[in-house]
Coordinates of C-alpha atoms and ligand atoms in Angstrom, one line a residue:
Chain A
M1423 CA -0.1 -0.6 -22.1
R1424 CA -1.1 1.2 -25.2
G1425 CA -4.1 3.2 -26.4
V1426 CA -4.9 4.5 -22.9
N1427 CA -6.9 7.6 -23.2
L1428 CA -8.5 8.7 -20.0
E1429 CA -9.8 12.0 -18.8
L1430 CA -10.8 12.5 -15.2
G1431 CA -12.7 15.6 -14.2
D1432 CA -12.6 17.5 -10.9
R1433 CA -14.4 15.6 -8.2
E1434 CA -15.3 12.9 -10.6
I1435 CA -15.6 9.3 -9.5
H1436 CA -14.3 7.1 -12.3
S1437 CA -14.3 3.3 -12.3
I1438 CA -11.9 1.1 -14.2
I1439 CA -13.2 -2.3 -14.8
G1440 CA -11.8 -5.2 -16.7
A1441 CA -10.6 -8.8 -16.5
N1442 CA -7.8 -10.1 -14.3
G1443 CA -4.5 -9.2 -16.0
A1444 CA -6.1 -6.5 -18.1
G1445 CA -3.5 -3.9 -16.8
K1446 CA -5.6 -2.0 -14.3
S1447 CA -3.1 -2.1 -11.5
T1448 CA -0.4 -1.3 -14.0
L1449 CA -2.3 1.8 -15.0
A1450 CA -2.5 2.8 -11.4
Y1451 CA 1.2 2.3 -10.8
T1452 CA 2.0 4.3 -13.9
L1453 CA 0.0 7.2 -12.8
M1454 CA 1.6 7.1 -9.4
G1455 CA 5.1 6.9 -11.0
L1456 CA 6.2 3.7 -9.3
Q1457 CA 9.7 2.3 -10.1
G1458 CA 9.5 0.0 -13.1
Y1459 CA 6.3 1.6 -14.4
E1460 CA 7.5 4.7 -16.1
H1461 CA 5.6 5.4 -19.3
E1462 CA 7.6 5.4 -22.5
E1463 CA 5.1 7.2 -24.8
G1464 CA 2.3 9.6 -24.4
S1465 CA 1.8 11.9 -21.4
I1466 CA 0.1 12.1 -18.1
I1467 CA -1.2 15.6 -17.4
F1468 CA -2.4 16.6 -14.0
N1469 CA -3.8 20.1 -13.5
G1470 CA -2.1 21.1 -16.7
E1471 CA 1.3 19.8 -15.7
D1472 CA 3.2 16.9 -17.3
L1473 CA 4.1 14.4 -14.6
A1474 CA 6.7 12.5 -16.6
A1475 CA 9.7 13.9 -14.7
L1476 CA 8.1 13.8 -11.3
S1477 CA 9.0 11.3 -8.6
I1478 CA 6.4 9.5 -6.5
T1479 CA 7.0 12.0 -3.7
E1480 CA 6.5 15.0 -6.0
R1481 CA 3.3 13.5 -7.4
A1482 CA 2.0 12.9 -3.9
R1483 CA 2.8 16.4 -2.9
K1484 CA 0.8 17.6 -5.9
G1485 CA -2.1 15.7 -4.4
I1486 CA -2.0 12.3 -6.1
T1487 CA -2.0 9.2 -4.0
L1488 CA -2.6 5.4 -4.3
A1489 CA -4.2 2.8 -2.2
W1490 CA -2.7 -0.6 -3.1
Q1491 CA -4.6 -3.6 -4.0
E1492 CA -2.5 -5.5 -1.5
P1493 CA -1.4 -3.0 1.1
A1494 CA 2.1 -3.2 2.5
R1495 CA 2.8 -4.5 6.0
F1496 CA 4.7 -2.2 8.2
E1497 CA 6.3 -3.9 11.2
G1498 CA 6.3 -1.7 14.2
L1499 CA 4.5 1.2 12.7
K1500 CA 1.4 2.2 14.7
V1501 CA -1.9 2.9 12.9
R1502 CA -1.9 6.4 14.4
D1503 CA 1.5 7.2 13.0
Y1504 CA 0.7 5.8 9.6
L1505 CA -2.5 7.8 9.3
A1506 CA -0.6 11.0 10.4
I1507 CA 2.1 10.6 7.7
G1508 CA -0.2 11.5 4.8
A1509 CA -1.5 14.6 6.7
R1510 CA 2.0 16.1 7.1
G1511 CA 1.5 18.0 3.8
N1512 CA -1.7 19.6 5.2
G1513 CA 0.0 20.9 8.4
G1514 CA -0.6 17.8 10.5
I1515 CA -3.6 16.1 12.0
T1516 CA -5.4 15.9 15.4
E1517 CA -6.1 12.8 17.3
E1518 CA -9.8 13.3 16.7
E1519 CA -9.3 13.5 12.9
I1520 CA -7.4 10.2 13.0
K1521 CA -10.2 8.6 15.0
E1522 CA -12.8 10.1 12.6
A1523 CA -10.9 8.5 9.6
L1524 CA -11.0 5.1 11.4
R1525 CA -14.7 5.4 12.0
K1526 CA -15.2 6.2 8.4
V1527 CA -13.7 2.8 7.5
D1528 CA -15.8 1.2 10.2
L1529 CA -12.9 0.4 12.6
K1530 CA -13.3 1.2 16.3
P1531 CA -10.6 3.9 17.0
E1532 CA -9.9 2.8 20.5
K1533 CA -9.3 -0.7 19.3
Y1534 CA -7.0 0.1 16.4
I1535 CA -5.3 3.4 16.9
N1536 CA -2.4 2.0 18.8
R1537 CA -2.1 -1.3 16.9
E1538 CA 0.6 -2.0 14.3
V1539 CA 0.0 -1.9 10.6
G1540 CA 1.7 -5.3 10.4
E1541 CA 1.3 -9.0 10.6
A1542 CA -1.2 -8.9 13.4
L1543 CA -4.0 -7.3 11.3
S1544 CA -6.2 -9.3 9.0
G1545 CA -6.2 -8.6 5.3
G1546 CA -9.5 -6.8 5.5
E1547 CA -8.4 -4.7 8.4
R1548 CA -5.3 -3.6 6.5
K1549 CA -7.3 -2.6 3.5
R1550 CA -9.5 -0.4 5.7
I1551 CA -6.5 1.2 7.3
E1552 CA -5.1 1.8 3.8
L1553 CA -8.3 3.6 3.0
A1554 CA -8.2 5.6 6.2
S1555 CA -4.7 6.8 5.3
I1556 CA -6.2 8.1 2.0
I1557 CA -8.9 10.0 4.0
T1558 CA -6.4 11.7 6.3
M1559 CA -4.3 12.8 3.3
K1560 CA -7.1 14.6 1.6
P1561 CA -5.7 14.1 -1.9
K1562 CA -6.8 15.8 -5.1
L1563 CA -6.7 12.5 -6.9
A1564 CA -7.2 9.2 -5.0
I1565 CA -6.4 6.1 -7.0
L1566 CA -8.0 3.2 -5.3
D1567 CA -6.9 -0.3 -6.5
E1568 CA -9.8 -2.7 -5.7
P1569 CA -10.8 -1.1 -2.4
D1570 CA -13.5 -3.8 -2.2
S1571 CA -11.2 -6.8 -2.4
G1572 CA -10.9 -8.6 0.9
I1573 CA -13.7 -6.6 2.3
D1574 CA -16.8 -8.5 3.3
V1575 CA -20.0 -8.1 1.2
V1576 CA -21.8 -6.4 4.1
S1577 CA -19.2 -3.6 4.1
L1578 CA -19.5 -2.9 0.4
K1579 CA -22.0 -0.1 1.0
E1580 CA -19.5 1.6 3.4
I1581 CA -16.9 1.5 0.7
V1582 CA -19.3 3.2 -1.7
A1583 CA -20.1 5.8 1.0
L1584 CA -16.5 6.3 1.6
I1585 CA -15.8 7.0 -2.0
Q1586 CA -18.7 9.5 -2.0
T1587 CA -17.1 11.2 1.1
L1588 CA -13.8 11.5 -0.7
K1589 CA -15.6 13.2 -3.5
E1590 CA -17.5 15.5 -1.2
N1591 CA -14.3 16.5 0.5
G1592 CA -12.8 17.6 -2.8
S1593 CA -11.1 14.5 -4.3
S1594 CA -11.3 13.0 -7.7
V1595 CA -11.4 9.3 -7.4
L1596 CA -10.1 6.7 -9.9
V1597 CA -11.3 3.4 -8.6
I1598 CA -10.3 0.0 -9.9
T1599 CA -13.0 -2.5 -9.1
H1600 CA -14.6 -5.8 -9.9
R1601 CA -17.8 -4.9 -8.1
E1602 CA -20.9 -3.5 -10.0
E1603 CA -22.1 -1.7 -6.9
I1604 CA -19.0 0.4 -6.9
A1605 CA -19.1 1.0 -10.7
A1606 CA -22.7 1.9 -10.4
A1607 CA -21.9 4.6 -7.9
S1608 CA -19.4 6.2 -10.2
D1609 CA -19.9 9.2 -12.5
K1610 CA -18.1 7.5 -15.3
A1611 CA -16.4 4.2 -16.1
S1612 CA -13.8 2.8 -18.4
L1613 CA -13.2 -0.8 -19.6
M1614 CA -9.7 -2.0 -19.8
C1615 CA -8.6 -5.0 -21.8
E1616 CA -5.1 -6.1 -22.7
G1617 CA -3.5 -2.9 -21.6
M1618 CA -6.0 -0.7 -23.5
I1619 CA -8.9 1.4 -22.5
L1620 CA -11.5 -0.1 -24.8
R1621 CA -14.3 2.3 -24.1
S1622 CA -15.4 4.9 -21.5
G1623 CA -18.8 6.2 -20.6
D1624 CA -21.8 5.7 -18.5
P1625 CA -20.9 3.2 -15.8
L1626 CA -24.0 1.0 -16.1
E1627 CA -23.5 0.8 -19.9
I1628 CA -19.8 -0.1 -19.5
S1629 CA -20.5 -2.8 -16.9
E1630 CA -23.2 -4.2 -19.1
F1631 CA -20.9 -4.2 -22.1
F1632 CA -18.1 -6.0 -20.1
K1633 CA -20.5 -8.6 -18.8
N1634 CA -22.4 -9.5 -21.9
R1635 CA -20.4 -8.5 -25.0
C1636 CA -16.8 -8.8 -24.1
I1637 CA -15.3 -12.1 -25.2
P1638 CA -12.4 -13.2 -23.0
C1639 CA -9.3 -12.0 -24.7
D1640 CA -6.7 -14.2 -26.3
N1641 CA -3.8 -12.7 -24.4
R1642 CA -1.1 -10.8 -26.2
V1643 CA -1.5 -11.9 -29.8
S1644 CA -4.7 -10.6 -31.2
P1645 CA -6.4 -7.2 -30.7
P1646 CA -9.4 -7.3 -28.4
K1647 CA -12.4 -9.0 -29.9
V1648 CA -15.9 -7.5 -29.7
K1649 CA -19.1 -9.3 -30.7
Chain B
M811 CA 37.0 9.8 52.3
T812 CA 38.2 13.3 51.6
Q813 CA 36.1 16.2 50.6
I814 CA 37.5 16.1 47.1
A815 CA 36.6 12.5 46.6
L816 CA 33.1 13.2 47.7
N817 CA 32.8 16.1 45.2
T818 CA 34.1 13.9 42.4
L819 CA 31.7 11.2 43.3
S820 CA 28.7 13.5 43.3
R821 CA 29.7 15.0 40.0
E822 CA 30.0 11.5 38.6
A823 CA 26.5 10.8 40.0
E824 CA 25.2 13.8 38.3
D825 CA 26.9 13.0 35.0
I826 CA 25.6 9.4 34.9
T827 CA 22.1 10.5 36.0
A828 CA 22.1 13.0 33.1
A829 CA 23.3 10.3 30.7
Y830 CA 20.7 7.9 32.1
T831 CA 18.0 10.5 31.5
A832 CA 19.2 11.2 28.0
A833 CA 19.1 7.4 27.4
G834 CA 15.4 7.4 28.2
G835 CA 15.6 6.5 31.8
D836 CA 13.6 8.3 34.4
A837 CA 16.0 9.7 37.0
A838 CA 13.3 9.9 39.7
V839 CA 13.3 6.1 39.6
L840 CA 16.9 6.0 40.9
H841 CA 16.1 8.2 43.9
N842 CA 12.8 6.5 44.8
H843 CA 13.3 4.2 47.8
G844 CA 10.2 2.3 47.1
L845 CA 11.9 1.0 43.9
S846 CA 15.0 -1.2 43.6
S847 CA 17.8 0.3 41.6
L848 CA 21.5 0.1 41.1
V849 CA 23.7 2.8 39.5
I850 CA 27.2 2.0 38.4
S851 CA 29.5 4.4 36.7
G852 CA 32.9 3.0 35.7
N853 CA 33.9 0.9 38.6
K854 CA 31.9 2.8 41.2
V855 CA 28.6 1.9 42.7
L856 CA 26.9 5.3 43.0
S857 CA 23.7 4.0 44.5
A858 CA 22.1 0.8 45.4
N859 CA 18.6 0.3 46.8
A860 CA 17.0 -3.0 47.3
T861 CA 13.4 -3.6 48.4
E862 CA 12.1 -6.6 50.2
G863 CA 12.9 -9.9 48.6
I864 CA 15.9 -8.6 46.7
V865 CA 19.5 -9.0 47.9
F866 CA 22.3 -6.9 46.3
E867 CA 25.9 -7.8 47.0
K868 CA 28.5 -5.7 45.2
K869 CA 32.2 -5.3 45.2
E870 CA 34.1 -2.7 43.3
T871 CA 37.0 -4.1 41.4
E872 CA 39.9 -2.5 39.5
H873 CA 37.9 -1.9 36.4
G874 CA 34.3 -2.6 37.3
V875 CA 32.0 -4.1 39.8
D876 CA 31.1 -7.7 40.8
I877 CA 27.4 -7.9 41.5
K878 CA 25.4 -10.6 43.0
L879 CA 21.7 -10.1 42.7
T880 CA 19.3 -12.6 44.3
I881 CA 15.5 -12.6 44.2
K882 CA 14.5 -14.6 47.2
K883 CA 12.3 -17.7 47.0
G884 CA 8.6 -17.0 46.4
Y885 CA 9.0 -13.2 46.0
K886 CA 7.2 -11.7 43.0
I887 CA 8.7 -8.2 42.8
P888 CA 5.8 -5.9 41.9
L889 CA 7.8 -3.1 40.2
P890 CA 10.8 -3.4 37.8
V891 CA 14.3 -3.2 39.2
H892 CA 16.3 -0.4 37.4
L893 CA 19.9 -0.9 36.6
C894 CA 22.1 1.8 35.2
F895 CA 25.6 1.1 33.8
G896 CA 27.8 3.5 32.0
I897 CA 31.0 5.5 31.5
V898 CA 30.6 9.2 31.0
P899 CA 34.2 10.2 30.0
K900 CA 35.5 9.4 26.6
D901 CA 37.7 6.6 27.6
G902 CA 37.7 3.8 30.1
L903 CA 37.0 0.1 30.8
Q904 CA 34.0 -1.1 32.6
D905 CA 34.1 -4.8 33.5
I906 CA 30.9 -6.0 35.1
K907 CA 30.5 -9.5 36.5
M908 CA 27.0 -10.3 37.3
D909 CA 25.8 -13.3 39.2
F910 CA 22.0 -13.4 39.1
V911 CA 19.7 -15.9 40.9
A912 CA 16.0 -15.9 40.8
E913 CA 15.1 -18.5 43.4
E914 CA 12.2 -20.9 43.1
D915 CA 8.8 -19.3 42.4
S916 CA 10.2 -15.7 42.3
A917 CA 9.4 -13.2 39.6
V918 CA 11.2 -10.0 38.6
E919 CA 11.7 -7.6 35.8
L920 CA 15.1 -5.9 35.3
I921 CA 15.4 -2.9 33.2
A922 CA 19.0 -2.0 32.4
H923 CA 20.2 1.2 30.7
C924 CA 23.7 1.3 29.4
T925 CA 25.0 4.7 28.6
F926 CA 28.2 5.7 26.9
P927 CA 27.4 9.1 25.5
N928 CA 31.0 10.4 24.9
A929 CA 32.8 7.1 24.2
E930 CA 35.9 7.4 22.0
K931 CA 37.9 4.6 23.6
V932 CA 35.6 2.7 25.9
I933 CA 35.2 -1.0 26.6
H934 CA 32.1 -2.3 28.3
K935 CA 32.4 -5.9 29.3
M936 CA 29.6 -7.9 31.0
D937 CA 30.0 -11.4 32.1
A938 CA 26.8 -12.7 33.5
K939 CA 25.7 -16.0 35.0
M940 CA 22.0 -16.2 35.5
L941 CA 20.0 -18.9 37.1
I942 CA 16.2 -18.9 36.8
G943 CA 15.0 -21.3 39.4
K944 CA 12.0 -23.6 39.3
N945 CA 8.9 -21.8 38.2
A946 CA 10.7 -18.5 38.5
S947 CA 10.5 -15.8 35.9
L948 CA 12.9 -13.1 34.7
K949 CA 12.2 -10.4 32.2
Y950 CA 15.4 -8.5 31.3
T951 CA 15.5 -5.5 29.0
E952 CA 18.8 -3.9 28.2
T953 CA 18.8 -0.7 26.2
H954 CA 22.0 1.0 25.1
F955 CA 22.6 4.6 24.5
H956 CA 25.8 5.4 22.6
G957 CA 27.3 8.6 21.4
P958 CA 28.2 9.6 17.9
H959 CA 31.8 8.5 17.8
G960 CA 31.7 4.7 17.6
G961 CA 34.8 4.3 19.7
I962 CA 33.3 1.7 21.9
Q963 CA 33.4 -2.0 22.3
V964 CA 30.4 -3.7 23.9
L965 CA 31.1 -7.3 24.9
P966 CA 28.1 -8.9 26.8
K967 CA 28.4 -12.5 27.5
A968 CA 25.9 -14.5 29.5
H969 CA 25.1 -18.0 30.4
I970 CA 21.5 -18.6 31.5
R971 CA 20.1 -21.7 33.0
I972 CA 16.3 -22.0 33.2
E973 CA 15.1 -24.7 35.6
E974 CA 11.8 -26.6 35.3
G975 CA 8.8 -24.4 34.6
G976 CA 10.9 -21.2 34.6
S977 CA 10.7 -18.4 32.1
Y978 CA 13.2 -16.0 30.7
Y979 CA 12.5 -13.1 28.4
T980 CA 15.2 -10.8 27.2
N981 CA 15.3 -7.8 24.9
F982 CA 18.6 -6.3 23.9
S983 CA 18.5 -3.1 22.0
L984 CA 21.2 -0.9 20.6
I985 CA 19.7 1.5 18.2
S986 CA 20.6 5.0 19.3
G987 CA 24.1 6.3 18.5
R988 CA 26.9 4.3 17.0
V989 CA 27.3 0.6 17.8
G990 CA 31.0 0.6 17.6
Y991 CA 32.0 -3.0 18.0
L992 CA 29.5 -5.4 19.5
E993 CA 30.1 -8.9 20.4
F994 CA 27.0 -10.4 21.9
D995 CA 27.3 -13.9 23.2
Y996 CA 24.4 -15.5 25.1
S997 CA 23.8 -19.1 25.7
V998 CA 20.8 -20.7 27.4
D999 CA 20.2 -24.1 28.8
A1000 CA 16.5 -24.8 29.2
E1001 CA 15.0 -27.5 31.3
K1002 CA 11.6 -29.1 31.3
D1003 CA 8.6 -26.9 30.6
S1004 CA 10.6 -23.8 30.5
I1005 CA 10.2 -20.8 28.2
C1006 CA 12.9 -18.7 26.7
E1007 CA 12.4 -15.7 24.4
M1008 CA 15.4 -13.7 23.2
V1009 CA 15.0 -10.6 21.2
S1010 CA 17.8 -8.4 19.9
K1011 CA 17.6 -5.2 17.9
V1012 CA 20.6 -3.4 16.6
Y1013 CA 21.1 -0.5 14.2
G1014 CA 24.6 -0.3 12.7
K1015 CA 26.0 2.7 10.9
A1016 CA 29.4 3.9 9.5
D1017 CA 32.0 1.2 10.1
D1018 CA 30.2 -0.5 13.0
K1019 CA 30.8 -4.2 13.5
I1020 CA 28.1 -6.4 14.9
K1021 CA 28.5 -10.0 16.0
I1022 CA 25.6 -11.7 17.6
L1023 CA 25.7 -15.3 18.9
E1024 CA 22.6 -16.7 20.6
R1025 CA 22.5 -20.3 21.5
I1026 CA 19.6 -22.1 23.2
S1027 CA 19.7 -25.7 24.2
L1028 CA 16.3 -27.2 24.8
N1029 CA 17.3 -30.0 27.2
G1030 CA 14.1 -30.7 29.0
E1031 CA 10.8 -32.0 27.8
N1032 CA 8.4 -29.4 26.4
A1033 CA 11.0 -26.6 26.7
R1034 CA 10.1 -23.8 24.3
S1035 CA 12.1 -21.0 22.8
V1036 CA 12.1 -18.2 20.3
I1037 CA 15.1 -16.3 19.1
K1038 CA 14.1 -13.1 17.3
S1039 CA 16.7 -10.8 15.8
R1040 CA 16.2 -7.5 13.9
L1041 CA 19.2 -5.9 12.5
A1042 CA 19.4 -2.8 10.3
I1043 CA 22.8 -1.9 8.9
T1044 CA 23.8 0.9 6.6
D1045 CA 27.0 2.7 5.3
N1046 CA 29.9 0.3 5.7
A1047 CA 28.6 -1.5 8.7
E1048 CA 28.9 -5.3 8.9
S1049 CA 26.9 -7.8 10.9
V1050 CA 27.0 -11.5 11.5
F1051 CA 24.2 -13.2 13.3
R1052 CA 24.3 -16.7 14.5
G1053 CA 21.2 -18.2 16.2
I1054 CA 21.5 -21.7 17.3
T1055 CA 18.7 -23.8 18.7
E1056 CA 19.1 -27.4 19.7
G1057 CA 16.2 -29.7 20.5
H1058 CA 17.2 -32.5 22.7
A1059 CA 14.0 -33.6 24.4
P1060 CA 10.5 -34.7 23.4
G1061 CA 8.1 -31.9 22.9
A1062 CA 10.8 -29.3 22.8
R1063 CA 9.9 -26.5 20.4
G1064 CA 12.2 -23.8 19.1
H1065 CA 12.1 -21.1 16.5
V1066 CA 14.8 -18.8 15.1
D1067 CA 13.7 -15.7 13.3
C1068 CA 16.2 -13.3 11.9
M1069 CA 15.5 -10.3 9.7
E1070 CA 18.1 -7.9 8.5
V1071 CA 17.8 -4.9 6.2
I1072 CA 20.9 -3.5 4.6
Q1073 CA 21.5 -0.2 2.9
G1074 CA 24.5 1.4 1.3
N1075 CA 27.6 -0.8 1.3
A1076 CA 26.6 -2.7 4.4
K1077 CA 27.3 -6.4 4.6
A1078 CA 25.1 -8.9 6.5
E1079 CA 25.4 -12.6 7.2
A1080 CA 22.8 -14.7 9.0
I1081 CA 23.4 -18.2 10.1
P1082 CA 20.4 -19.8 11.8
V1083 CA 21.4 -23.3 13.0
V1084 CA 18.9 -25.9 14.1
R1085 CA 20.0 -29.1 15.6
V1086 CA 17.7 -31.8 16.7
D1087 CA 18.6 -35.2 18.1
N1088 CA 15.2 -36.2 19.5
P1089 CA 12.5 -37.2 17.0
L1090 CA 9.8 -35.6 19.1
A1091 CA 11.4 -32.2 19.2
K1092 CA 10.8 -29.6 16.5
V1093 CA 12.9 -26.6 15.7
T1094 CA 12.3 -24.2 12.8
H1095 CA 14.0 -21.1 11.4
E1096 CA 13.5 -18.2 9.0
A1097 CA 16.1 -15.7 8.0
A1098 CA 15.8 -12.9 5.5
I1099 CA 18.4 -10.4 4.5
G1100 CA 17.3 -7.7 2.0
C1101 CA 16.8 -4.1 1.4
V1102 CA 13.9 -2.3 2.8
D1103 CA 10.6 -3.5 1.3
K1104 CA 9.9 -1.6 -1.9
K1105 CA 6.2 -1.5 -1.5
E1106 CA 6.5 0.0 2.0
V1107 CA 8.8 2.7 0.7
E1108 CA 6.6 3.5 -2.2
T1109 CA 3.5 3.6 -0.1
L1110 CA 5.1 6.2 2.2
M1111 CA 6.3 8.1 -0.8
A1112 CA 2.8 8.1 -2.2
R1113 CA 1.8 9.8 1.1
G1114 CA 4.3 12.5 0.4
L1115 CA 7.5 11.4 2.2
E1116 CA 10.9 11.6 0.6
E1117 CA 12.5 8.2 0.0
D1118 CA 15.0 8.8 2.8
E1119 CA 12.3 9.7 5.3
A1120 CA 10.3 6.6 4.3
I1121 CA 13.3 4.3 4.7
D1122 CA 14.0 5.8 8.1
I1123 CA 10.4 5.3 9.3
I1124 CA 10.4 1.7 8.1
V1125 CA 13.7 0.8 9.7
K1126 CA 12.7 2.4 13.0
G1127 CA 9.5 0.5 12.9
M1128 CA 11.3 -2.7 12.5
L1129 CA 13.5 -1.9 15.4
A1130 CA 10.7 -0.6 17.6
Ligands
ATP892 N1 6.4 -5.6 -13.2 C1 5.8 -6.3 -14.2 N2 6.6 -6.8 -15.1 C2 6.1 -7.6 -16.1 N3 4.8 -7.9 -16.2 C3 3.9 -7.4 -15.3 C4 4.4 -6.6 -14.2 N4 3.4 -6.2 -13.4 C5 2.3 -6.8 -14.0 N5 2.6 -7.5 -15.1 C6 1.7 -8.2 -16.1 O1 0.9 -7.2 -16.7 C7 -0.4 -7.7 -16.8 C8 -1.4 -6.8 -16.1 O2 -1.2 -6.9 -14.7 P1 -2.1 -6.0 -13.7 O3 -1.6 -6.3 -12.4 O4 -2.0 -4.6 -14.2 O5 -3.6 -6.6 -14.0 P2 -4.9 -6.2 -13.3 O6 -5.8 -5.7 -14.4 O7 -4.7 -5.2 -12.1 O8 -5.5 -7.6 -12.8 P3 -6.3 -8.0 -11.4 O9 -7.7 -7.8 -11.7 O10 -5.9 -9.4 -11.3 O11 -5.7 -7.2 -10.3 C9 -0.4 -9.1 -16.2 O12 -0.3 -10.0 -17.3 C10 0.8 -9.1 -15.4 O13 1.3 -10.4 -15.3
MG893 MG1 -4.8 -5.4 -10.1

């Protein structure tokens, strides 16, 4: 990654769009501080504080969290326990709050609360549980890596509503997406290409630019080409 | 019997009941005459209660007890039978011989708790012969509760024969306290249309040594089996898992699934063996040894847990 300039306001929904392999997930991992994704130059400032020296745990405790594009499978871990983990930092969670989070991602609480976050859930179900775990954590910054992938088209509206809810509850949301519907519901959007943020601005304009004027990049060698 | 002996006996009963409770057992179960139960501390039978359809025969020996447990033909025992084995003092040898028969068309669930809370120099040996009769079913769960010292040898050995249409499910778990030295050796002969599922879960720490050998021979047509093993080892613990499934008859289906996670200096070895000499039989296996999944750890860290807490939750989930 290089040339990544990104500013995210308080309670702002900011979409990152761009082609496959553009570096969107890499950006998310770098912000979260995952192993192997430490940034070499530049800085990541959160609420005035440089995150460089902070571990994933420390970043999470400052209020940053990440929903993976492909969520992990946890053998033997119950949905209720998984959803409670993120809430530990806020003094715990009630059964009713767990159920409410499941309803928000359109999963029937009585059907899912005691199931395992493992093999037996479908890909889409695991994505929804991943999002529910973000809701229960009440983060200051939620980084969502393609919350729409693996989710049926009908449910896209719910994902949009969920992102709005996160915002209303006080979160800023950085959402990586290939869906115009989600980009359109954002306050701002940025286009990523070859590890660079090419431009940021009004979401509709950025989507439009990406669709019509961005020539597929010739990976690695040349700088991004624009008509 | 003298007064003193009685006192000793009742204190022993109290001790083992306390240990049983600490191991997750419900002591009320042992005193409920509507339920079948058997409590053995060292080489003493402290209580035995059999309901209709169950026959207990027991003989105290020098270092243990010989048990014969029979489920009579056609009896489907509605509630689980509770077994409690253990040694409360820090040393001792407990040598259990078990002869189990589930007669034709019978069904039973056995729940065994083995508790050695203070073991420093304890040996627990179990030699079992089990016969699951025609269309009979046995579900056997054995949960160990060990203390923190690791001075214990657990040596369970069993031969199980499942007759036509019978089913046998077993779940062995040793995850609380130190393993010490475990040598687990089960072998199953499965006849026509029978089902066998063997699950073992062990958590080894410090210098624990774990040896697991599970062998299933699918001798009859359409006999089916699964061996599932989940081992977590840390520190300097070592484990060797051997899961052998042989398919000798048409339609026989077997699967061996072993997953081990290692941390620290632990060493693990997994040897799934599949042997098939009938072209219409099919036996498959998967084995994985690795550290705890990185994405799982990082996900829990991104929810605010420390790395150690995250690993602990993942390992406990795997062993749940
Ligand atoms: N750990 C890694 N080591 C080396 N290269 C990597 C690593 N992770 C990702 N890459 C490469 O970096 C580039 C960007 O990957 P990234 O996953 O960030 O893309 P993306 O924009 O999220 O794409 P998609 O839309 O397909 O999810 C890809 O070419 C990928 O192969
Ligand atoms: Mg991606």
